[in-house]
Amino acid sequence: MTQDRLSITLSALADPTRRAILARLASGEASVNELAEPFAMSLPAVSKHLKVLEKAGLISRGREAQWRPCKLEAGPLKDINAWLDNYRQFWEESFDRLDLYLQKLQKGDENDRKS
Amino acid sequence: MTQDRLSITLSALADPTRRAILARLASGEASVNELAEPFAMSLPAVSKHLKVLEKAGLISRGREAQWRPCKLEAGPLKDINAWLDNYRQFWEESFDRLDLYLQKLQKGDENDRKS
């Protein structure tokens, strides 16, 4: 239904196994067999996850017929980061407010000790 | 199926209408009626999207019985940002590589002019 790029990327990432696959690929290319091992998953199950990641442009597959190593592609993650930029001020602001609050607490503490 | 916090957040964001609602709320609190207007959506349809956003902790609702304004909550976005941190090096690296390539092109250009 929602076929815009960002929705496809976010939807592909909304799964802990797919995020774990990306985390594994962050340390280097891997074959489907190598990816399947730590997850104790069947090859078809891993292949299904890889197809979702590939469709979202989050991984690419080598062209060698036998091995076809999977490689992390960071472009779509960069797009999410760019989208998040619109909201960065909100969590930085709440951090600033917390910081102010802690400073206030600390000052109160100092005043307590002085009195 | 996947009930971890990050998956719930990413899944809630994987919809252009829900992201548009968040964008609207970034400029201030709004009632369901105010949110429904620009999207030409029925109130039940908007309410359904709001429930998904609220479940993900991306919005909160005021407690006033009549109005119940919706408010953006940036905490889950901050969590996505923290998760993205693991991958930041990948797109920054490709940017560095592009930068190197452009520098190389420019140098080639200069050498062409010199010769």
PDB file of N, CA, C and O in Angstrom, chain A residues 2 4 6-7 10-11 13-16 19 22-23 26 72 74 77-78 80-81 83-84 87-88 90-91 95, chain B residues 2 4 6-7 10-11 13-16 19 22-23 26 72 74 77-78 80-81 83-84 87-88 90-91 95:
ATOM      1  N   THR A   2       1.792   1.322   0.974  1.00  0.00           N
ATOM      2  CA  THR A   2       2.641   2.511   1.032  1.00  0.00           C
ATOM      3  C   THR A   2       3.955   2.190   0.342  1.00  0.00           C
ATOM      4  O   THR A   2       4.790   1.490   0.872  1.00  0.00           O
ATOM      5  N   ASP A   4       6.211   4.457  -0.926  1.00  0.00           N
ATOM      6  CA  ASP A   4       7.266   5.469  -0.970  1.00  0.00           C
ATOM      7  C   ASP A   4       8.548   4.895  -0.369  1.00  0.00           C
ATOM      8  O   ASP A   4       8.496   4.019   0.488  1.00  0.00           O
ATOM      9  N   LEU A   6      10.864   5.885   1.759  1.00  0.00           N
ATOM     10  CA  LEU A   6      11.112   5.953   3.197  1.00  0.00           C
ATOM     11  C   LEU A   6      10.257   4.922   3.945  1.00  0.00           C
ATOM     12  O   LEU A   6      10.738   4.263   4.875  1.00  0.00           O
ATOM     13  N   SER A   7       9.012   4.754   3.529  1.00  0.00           N
ATOM     14  CA  SER A   7       8.139   3.764   4.177  1.00  0.00           C
ATOM     15  C   SER A   7       8.672   2.354   3.953  1.00  0.00           C
ATOM     16  O   SER A   7       8.646   1.521   4.867  1.00  0.00           O
ATOM     17  N   LEU A  10      11.730   1.966   6.309  1.00  0.00           N
ATOM     18  CA  LEU A  10      11.338   1.869   7.719  1.00  0.00           C
ATOM     19  C   LEU A  10      10.663   0.529   7.998  1.00  0.00           C
ATOM     20  O   LEU A  10      10.915  -0.116   9.019  1.00  0.00           O
ATOM     21  N   SER A  11       9.834   0.090   7.061  1.00  0.00           N
ATOM     22  CA  SER A  11       9.128  -1.174   7.220  1.00  0.00           C
ATOM     23  C   SER A  11      10.121  -2.346   7.205  1.00  0.00           C
ATOM     24  O   SER A  11       9.996  -3.281   7.995  1.00  0.00           O
ATOM     25  N   LEU A  13      13.124  -2.251   8.219  1.00  0.00           N
ATOM     26  CA  LEU A  13      13.916  -2.202   9.463  1.00  0.00           C
ATOM     27  C   LEU A  13      13.089  -2.563  10.699  1.00  0.00           C
ATOM     28  O   LEU A  13      13.656  -2.800  11.772  1.00  0.00           O
ATOM     29  N   ALA A  14      11.772  -2.604  10.543  1.00  0.00           N
ATOM     30  CA  ALA A  14      10.879  -2.863  11.688  1.00  0.00           C
ATOM     31  C   ALA A  14      10.837  -4.348  12.033  1.00  0.00           C
ATOM     32  O   ALA A  14       9.762  -4.912  12.279  1.00  0.00           O
ATOM     33  N   ASP A  15      11.975  -4.986  12.050  1.00  0.00           N
ATOM     34  CA  ASP A  15      12.058  -6.412  12.352  1.00  0.00           C
ATOM     35  C   ASP A  15      13.431  -6.698  12.970  1.00  0.00           C
ATOM     36  O   ASP A  15      14.455  -6.385  12.352  1.00  0.00           O
ATOM     37  N   PRO A  16      13.458  -7.273  14.176  1.00  0.00           N
ATOM     38  CA  PRO A  16      14.739  -7.445  14.870  1.00  0.00           C
ATOM     39  C   PRO A  16      15.723  -8.351  14.123  1.00  0.00           C
ATOM     40  O   PRO A  16      16.929  -8.129  14.185  1.00  0.00           O
ATOM     41  N   ARG A  19      17.319  -6.316  11.384  1.00  0.00           N
ATOM     42  CA  ARG A  19      18.314  -5.384  11.944  1.00  0.00           C
ATOM     43  C   ARG A  19      19.567  -6.147  12.390  1.00  0.00           C
ATOM     44  O   ARG A  19      20.684  -5.655  12.241  1.00  0.00           O
ATOM     45  N   LEU A  22      21.677  -6.768   9.347  1.00  0.00           N
ATOM     46  CA  LEU A  22      22.428  -5.549   8.993  1.00  0.00           C
ATOM     47  C   LEU A  22      23.625  -5.372   9.926  1.00  0.00           C
ATOM     48  O   LEU A  22      24.721  -5.019   9.474  1.00  0.00           O
ATOM     49  N   ALA A  23      23.419  -5.629  11.216  1.00  0.00           N
ATOM     50  CA  ALA A  23      24.510  -5.481  12.195  1.00  0.00           C
ATOM     51  C   ALA A  23      25.644  -6.436  11.846  1.00  0.00           C
ATOM     52  O   ALA A  23      26.826  -6.068  11.916  1.00  0.00           O
ATOM     53  N   ALA A  26      27.529  -5.153   8.899  1.00  0.00           N
ATOM     54  CA  ALA A  26      28.339  -3.964   9.219  1.00  0.00           C
ATOM     55  C   ALA A  26      29.792  -4.358   9.469  1.00  0.00           C
ATOM     56  O   ALA A  26      30.692  -3.549   9.313  1.00  0.00           O
ATOM     57  N   LEU A  72      26.184  -4.572   3.017  1.00  0.00           N
ATOM     58  CA  LEU A  72      25.387  -3.474   3.571  1.00  0.00           C
ATOM     59  C   LEU A  72      25.434  -2.265   2.639  1.00  0.00           C
ATOM     60  O   LEU A  72      26.497  -1.909   2.131  1.00  0.00           O
ATOM     61  N   ALA A  74      24.346   1.709   2.807  1.00  0.00           N
ATOM     62  CA  ALA A  74      23.926   2.653   3.856  1.00  0.00           C
ATOM     63  C   ALA A  74      23.037   3.796   3.352  1.00  0.00           C
ATOM     64  O   ALA A  74      22.493   4.547   4.156  1.00  0.00           O
ATOM     65  N   LEU A  77      19.693   4.321   5.000  1.00  0.00           N
ATOM     66  CA  LEU A  77      19.849   4.703   6.411  1.00  0.00           C
ATOM     67  C   LEU A  77      20.155   6.195   6.506  1.00  0.00           C
ATOM     68  O   LEU A  77      19.672   6.889   7.406  1.00  0.00           O
ATOM     69  N   LYS A  78      20.933   6.659   5.540  1.00  0.00           N
ATOM     70  CA  LYS A  78      21.244   8.092   5.484  1.00  0.00           C
ATOM     71  C   LYS A  78      19.960   8.911   5.264  1.00  0.00           C
ATOM     72  O   LYS A  78      19.797   9.992   5.828  1.00  0.00           O
ATOM     73  N   ILE A  80      16.941   8.058   6.267  1.00  0.00           N
ATOM     74  CA  ILE A  80      16.206   8.104   7.535  1.00  0.00           C
ATOM     75  C   ILE A  80      16.831   9.166   8.432  1.00  0.00           C
ATOM     76  O   ILE A  80      16.134   9.944   9.081  1.00  0.00           O
ATOM     77  N   ASN A  81      18.150   9.204   8.447  1.00  0.00           N
ATOM     78  CA  ASN A  81      18.857  10.192   9.250  1.00  0.00           C
ATOM     79  C   ASN A  81      18.455  11.616   8.825  1.00  0.00           C
ATOM     80  O   ASN A  81      18.211  12.478   9.673  1.00  0.00           O
ATOM     81  N   TRP A  83      15.651  12.491   7.429  1.00  0.00           N
ATOM     82  CA  TRP A  83      14.278  12.708   7.875  1.00  0.00           C
ATOM     83  C   TRP A  83      14.256  13.040   9.377  1.00  0.00           C
ATOM     84  O   TRP A  83      13.535  13.953   9.809  1.00  0.00           O
ATOM     85  N   LEU A  84      15.060  12.315  10.152  1.00  0.00           N
ATOM     86  CA  LEU A  84      15.128  12.550  11.604  1.00  0.00           C
ATOM     87  C   LEU A  84      15.607  13.964  11.929  1.00  0.00           C
ATOM     88  O   LEU A  84      15.271  14.501  12.992  1.00  0.00           O
ATOM     89  N   TYR A  87      13.453  16.519  13.458  1.00  0.00           N
ATOM     90  CA  TYR A  87      12.951  16.338  14.820  1.00  0.00           C
ATOM     91  C   TYR A  87      14.046  16.430  15.874  1.00  0.00           C
ATOM     92  O   TYR A  87      13.766  16.401  17.063  1.00  0.00           O
ATOM     93  N   ARG A  88      15.297  16.533  15.401  1.00  0.00           N
ATOM     94  CA  ARG A  88      16.452  16.522  16.303  1.00  0.00           C
ATOM     95  C   ARG A  88      16.296  17.551  17.428  1.00  0.00           C
ATOM     96  O   ARG A  88      16.603  17.279  18.585  1.00  0.00           O
ATOM     97  N   PHE A  90      13.814  18.456  18.986  1.00  0.00           N
ATOM     98  CA  PHE A  90      12.881  18.089  20.055  1.00  0.00           C
ATOM     99  C   PHE A  90      13.565  17.287  21.146  1.00  0.00           C
ATOM    100  O   PHE A  90      13.330  17.512  22.311  1.00  0.00           O
ATOM    101  N   TRP A  91      14.416  16.304  20.752  1.00  0.00           N
ATOM    102  CA  TRP A  91      15.058  15.554  21.837  1.00  0.00           C
ATOM    103  C   TRP A  91      16.254  16.315  22.384  1.00  0.00           C
ATOM    104  O   TRP A  91      16.608  16.134  23.533  1.00  0.00           O
ATOM    105  N   PHE A  95      16.664  17.373  26.342  1.00  0.00           N
ATOM    106  CA  PHE A  95      17.925  17.166  27.050  1.00  0.00           C
ATOM    107  C   PHE A  95      18.354  18.464  27.733  1.00  0.00           C
ATOM    108  O   PHE A  95      18.761  18.456  28.889  1.00  0.00           O
TER     109      PHE A  95
ATOM    110  N   THR B   2       6.499  -8.885  16.121  1.00  0.00           N
ATOM    111  CA  THR B   2       7.726  -8.270  16.640  1.00  0.00           C
ATOM    112  C   THR B   2       7.327  -7.138  17.569  1.00  0.00           C
ATOM    113  O   THR B   2       6.917  -6.080  17.130  1.00  0.00           O
ATOM    114  N   ASP B   4       9.272  -5.692  20.015  1.00  0.00           N
ATOM    115  CA  ASP B   4      10.314  -4.880  20.639  1.00  0.00           C
ATOM    116  C   ASP B   4      10.058  -3.416  20.319  1.00  0.00           C
ATOM    117  O   ASP B   4       9.482  -3.075  19.277  1.00  0.00           O
ATOM    118  N   LEU B   6      11.839  -0.808  19.326  1.00  0.00           N
ATOM    119  CA  LEU B   6      12.352  -0.206  18.101  1.00  0.00           C
ATOM    120  C   LEU B   6      11.525  -0.641  16.884  1.00  0.00           C
ATOM    121  O   LEU B   6      11.216   0.181  16.014  1.00  0.00           O
ATOM    122  N   SER B   7      11.140  -1.910  16.853  1.00  0.00           N
ATOM    123  CA  SER B   7      10.319  -2.398  15.737  1.00  0.00           C
ATOM    124  C   SER B   7       8.957  -1.717  15.732  1.00  0.00           C
ATOM    125  O   SER B   7       8.431  -1.354  14.668  1.00  0.00           O
ATOM    126  N   LEU B  10       9.559   1.877  14.392  1.00  0.00           N
ATOM    127  CA  LEU B  10       9.860   1.898  12.954  1.00  0.00           C
ATOM    128  C   LEU B  10       8.614   1.549  12.150  1.00  0.00           C
ATOM    129  O   LEU B  10       8.329   2.167  11.111  1.00  0.00           O
ATOM    130  N   SER B  11       7.843   0.591  12.642  1.00  0.00           N
ATOM    131  CA  SER B  11       6.632   0.189  11.943  1.00  0.00           C
ATOM    132  C   SER B  11       5.595   1.323  11.948  1.00  0.00           C
ATOM    133  O   SER B  11       4.934   1.578  10.936  1.00  0.00           O
ATOM    134  N   LEU B  13       6.248   4.415  11.937  1.00  0.00           N
ATOM    135  CA  LEU B  13       6.731   5.493  11.059  1.00  0.00           C
ATOM    136  C   LEU B  13       6.691   5.100   9.577  1.00  0.00           C
ATOM    137  O   LEU B  13       6.857   5.965   8.707  1.00  0.00           O
ATOM    138  N   ALA B  14       6.485   3.807   9.311  1.00  0.00           N
ATOM    139  CA  ALA B  14       6.513   3.317   7.927  1.00  0.00           C
ATOM    140  C   ALA B  14       5.212   3.613   7.202  1.00  0.00           C
ATOM    141  O   ALA B  14       4.671   2.754   6.500  1.00  0.00           O
ATOM    142  N   ASP B  15       4.704   4.805   7.367  1.00  0.00           N
ATOM    143  CA  ASP B  15       3.441   5.204   6.732  1.00  0.00           C
ATOM    144  C   ASP B  15       3.483   6.709   6.507  1.00  0.00           C
ATOM    145  O   ASP B  15       3.684   7.473   7.471  1.00  0.00           O
ATOM    146  N   PRO B  16       3.310   7.148   5.265  1.00  0.00           N
ATOM    147  CA  PRO B  16       3.465   8.583   4.960  1.00  0.00           C
ATOM    148  C   PRO B  16       2.455   9.470   5.694  1.00  0.00           C
ATOM    149  O   PRO B  16       2.791  10.595   6.070  1.00  0.00           O
ATOM    150  N   ARG B  19       3.702   9.924   9.223  1.00  0.00           N
ATOM    151  CA  ARG B  19       4.841  10.851   9.268  1.00  0.00           C
ATOM    152  C   ARG B  19       4.356  12.287   9.047  1.00  0.00           C
ATOM    153  O   ARG B  19       4.880  13.229   9.647  1.00  0.00           O
ATOM    154  N   LEU B  22       3.030  13.585  12.300  1.00  0.00           N
ATOM    155  CA  LEU B  22       4.137  14.002  13.178  1.00  0.00           C
ATOM    156  C   LEU B  22       4.691  15.358  12.731  1.00  0.00           C
ATOM    157  O   LEU B  22       4.996  16.213  13.567  1.00  0.00           O
ATOM    158  N   ALA B  23       4.807  15.545  11.412  1.00  0.00           N
ATOM    159  CA  ALA B  23       5.338  16.812  10.885  1.00  0.00           C
ATOM    160  C   ALA B  23       4.432  17.966  11.296  1.00  0.00           C
ATOM    161  O   ALA B  23       4.897  19.044  11.679  1.00  0.00           O
ATOM    162  N   ALA B  26       4.930  18.748  14.907  1.00  0.00           N
ATOM    163  CA  ALA B  26       6.225  19.399  15.180  1.00  0.00           C
ATOM    164  C   ALA B  26       6.039  20.914  15.289  1.00  0.00           C
ATOM    165  O   ALA B  26       6.833  21.600  15.918  1.00  0.00           O
ATOM    166  N   LEU B  72       3.589  15.830  20.040  1.00  0.00           N
ATOM    167  CA  LEU B  72       4.731  15.035  19.580  1.00  0.00           C
ATOM    168  C   LEU B  72       5.599  14.627  20.767  1.00  0.00           C
ATOM    169  O   LEU B  72       5.879  15.445  21.648  1.00  0.00           O
ATOM    170  N   ALA B  74       9.335  12.982  21.336  1.00  0.00           N
ATOM    171  CA  ALA B  74      10.509  12.701  20.502  1.00  0.00           C
ATOM    172  C   ALA B  74      11.367  11.535  20.998  1.00  0.00           C
ATOM    173  O   ALA B  74      12.272  11.094  20.292  1.00  0.00           O
ATOM    174  N   LEU B  77      12.081   8.704  18.618  1.00  0.00           N
ATOM    175  CA  LEU B  77      12.884   9.161  17.475  1.00  0.00           C
ATOM    176  C   LEU B  77      14.355   9.216  17.879  1.00  0.00           C
ATOM    177  O   LEU B  77      15.243   8.887  17.084  1.00  0.00           O
ATOM    178  N   LYS B  78      14.578   9.622  19.114  1.00  0.00           N
ATOM    179  CA  LYS B  78      15.940   9.659  19.641  1.00  0.00           C
ATOM    180  C   LYS B  78      16.533   8.242  19.668  1.00  0.00           C
ATOM    181  O   LYS B  78      17.715   8.045  19.389  1.00  0.00           O
ATOM    182  N   ILE B  80      15.772   5.784  17.612  1.00  0.00           N
ATOM    183  CA  ILE B  80      16.135   5.420  16.233  1.00  0.00           C
ATOM    184  C   ILE B  80      17.472   6.069  15.890  1.00  0.00           C
ATOM    185  O   ILE B  80      18.348   5.447  15.287  1.00  0.00           O
ATOM    186  N   ASN B  81      17.619   7.315  16.293  1.00  0.00           N
ATOM    187  CA  ASN B  81      18.870   8.033  16.022  1.00  0.00           C
ATOM    188  C   ASN B  81      20.052   7.295  16.666  1.00  0.00           C
ATOM    189  O   ASN B  81      21.107   7.139  16.042  1.00  0.00           O
ATOM    190  N   TRP B  83      20.222   4.121  17.339  1.00  0.00           N
ATOM    191  CA  TRP B  83      20.442   2.894  16.568  1.00  0.00           C
ATOM    192  C   TRP B  83      21.203   3.212  15.273  1.00  0.00           C
ATOM    193  O   TRP B  83      22.139   2.495  14.888  1.00  0.00           O
ATOM    194  N   LEU B  84      20.829   4.304  14.616  1.00  0.00           N
ATOM    195  CA  LEU B  84      21.492   4.721  13.363  1.00  0.00           C
ATOM    196  C   LEU B  84      22.974   5.017  13.580  1.00  0.00           C
ATOM    197  O   LEU B  84      23.772   4.889  12.651  1.00  0.00           O
ATOM    198  N   TYR B  87      25.690   2.940  12.212  1.00  0.00           N
ATOM    199  CA  TYR B  87      25.880   2.854  10.761  1.00  0.00           C
ATOM    200  C   TYR B  87      26.389   4.155  10.150  1.00  0.00           C
ATOM    201  O   TYR B  87      26.696   4.207   8.976  1.00  0.00           O
ATOM    202  N   ARG B  88      26.447   5.190  10.988  1.00  0.00           N
ATOM    203  CA  ARG B  88      26.812   6.528  10.509  1.00  0.00           C
ATOM    204  C   ARG B  88      28.125   6.508   9.717  1.00  0.00           C
ATOM    205  O   ARG B  88      28.241   7.158   8.682  1.00  0.00           O
ATOM    206  N   PHE B  90      29.234   4.423   7.780  1.00  0.00           N
ATOM    207  CA  PHE B  90      29.128   3.879   6.424  1.00  0.00           C
ATOM    208  C   PHE B  90      28.765   4.941   5.412  1.00  0.00           C
ATOM    209  O   PHE B  90      29.313   4.997   4.329  1.00  0.00           O
ATOM    210  N   TRP B  91      27.779   5.807   5.780  1.00  0.00           N
ATOM    211  CA  TRP B  91      27.452   6.830   4.786  1.00  0.00           C
ATOM    212  C   TRP B  91      28.455   7.979   4.842  1.00  0.00           C
ATOM    213  O   TRP B  91      28.659   8.648   3.836  1.00  0.00           O
ATOM    214  N   PHE B  95      30.648   9.248   1.685  1.00  0.00           N
ATOM    215  CA  PHE B  95      30.766  10.669   1.368  1.00  0.00           C
ATOM    216  C   PHE B  95      32.243  11.046   1.226  1.00  0.00           C
ATOM    217  O   PHE B  95      32.631  11.744   0.302  1.00  0.00           O
TER     218      PHE B  95
END
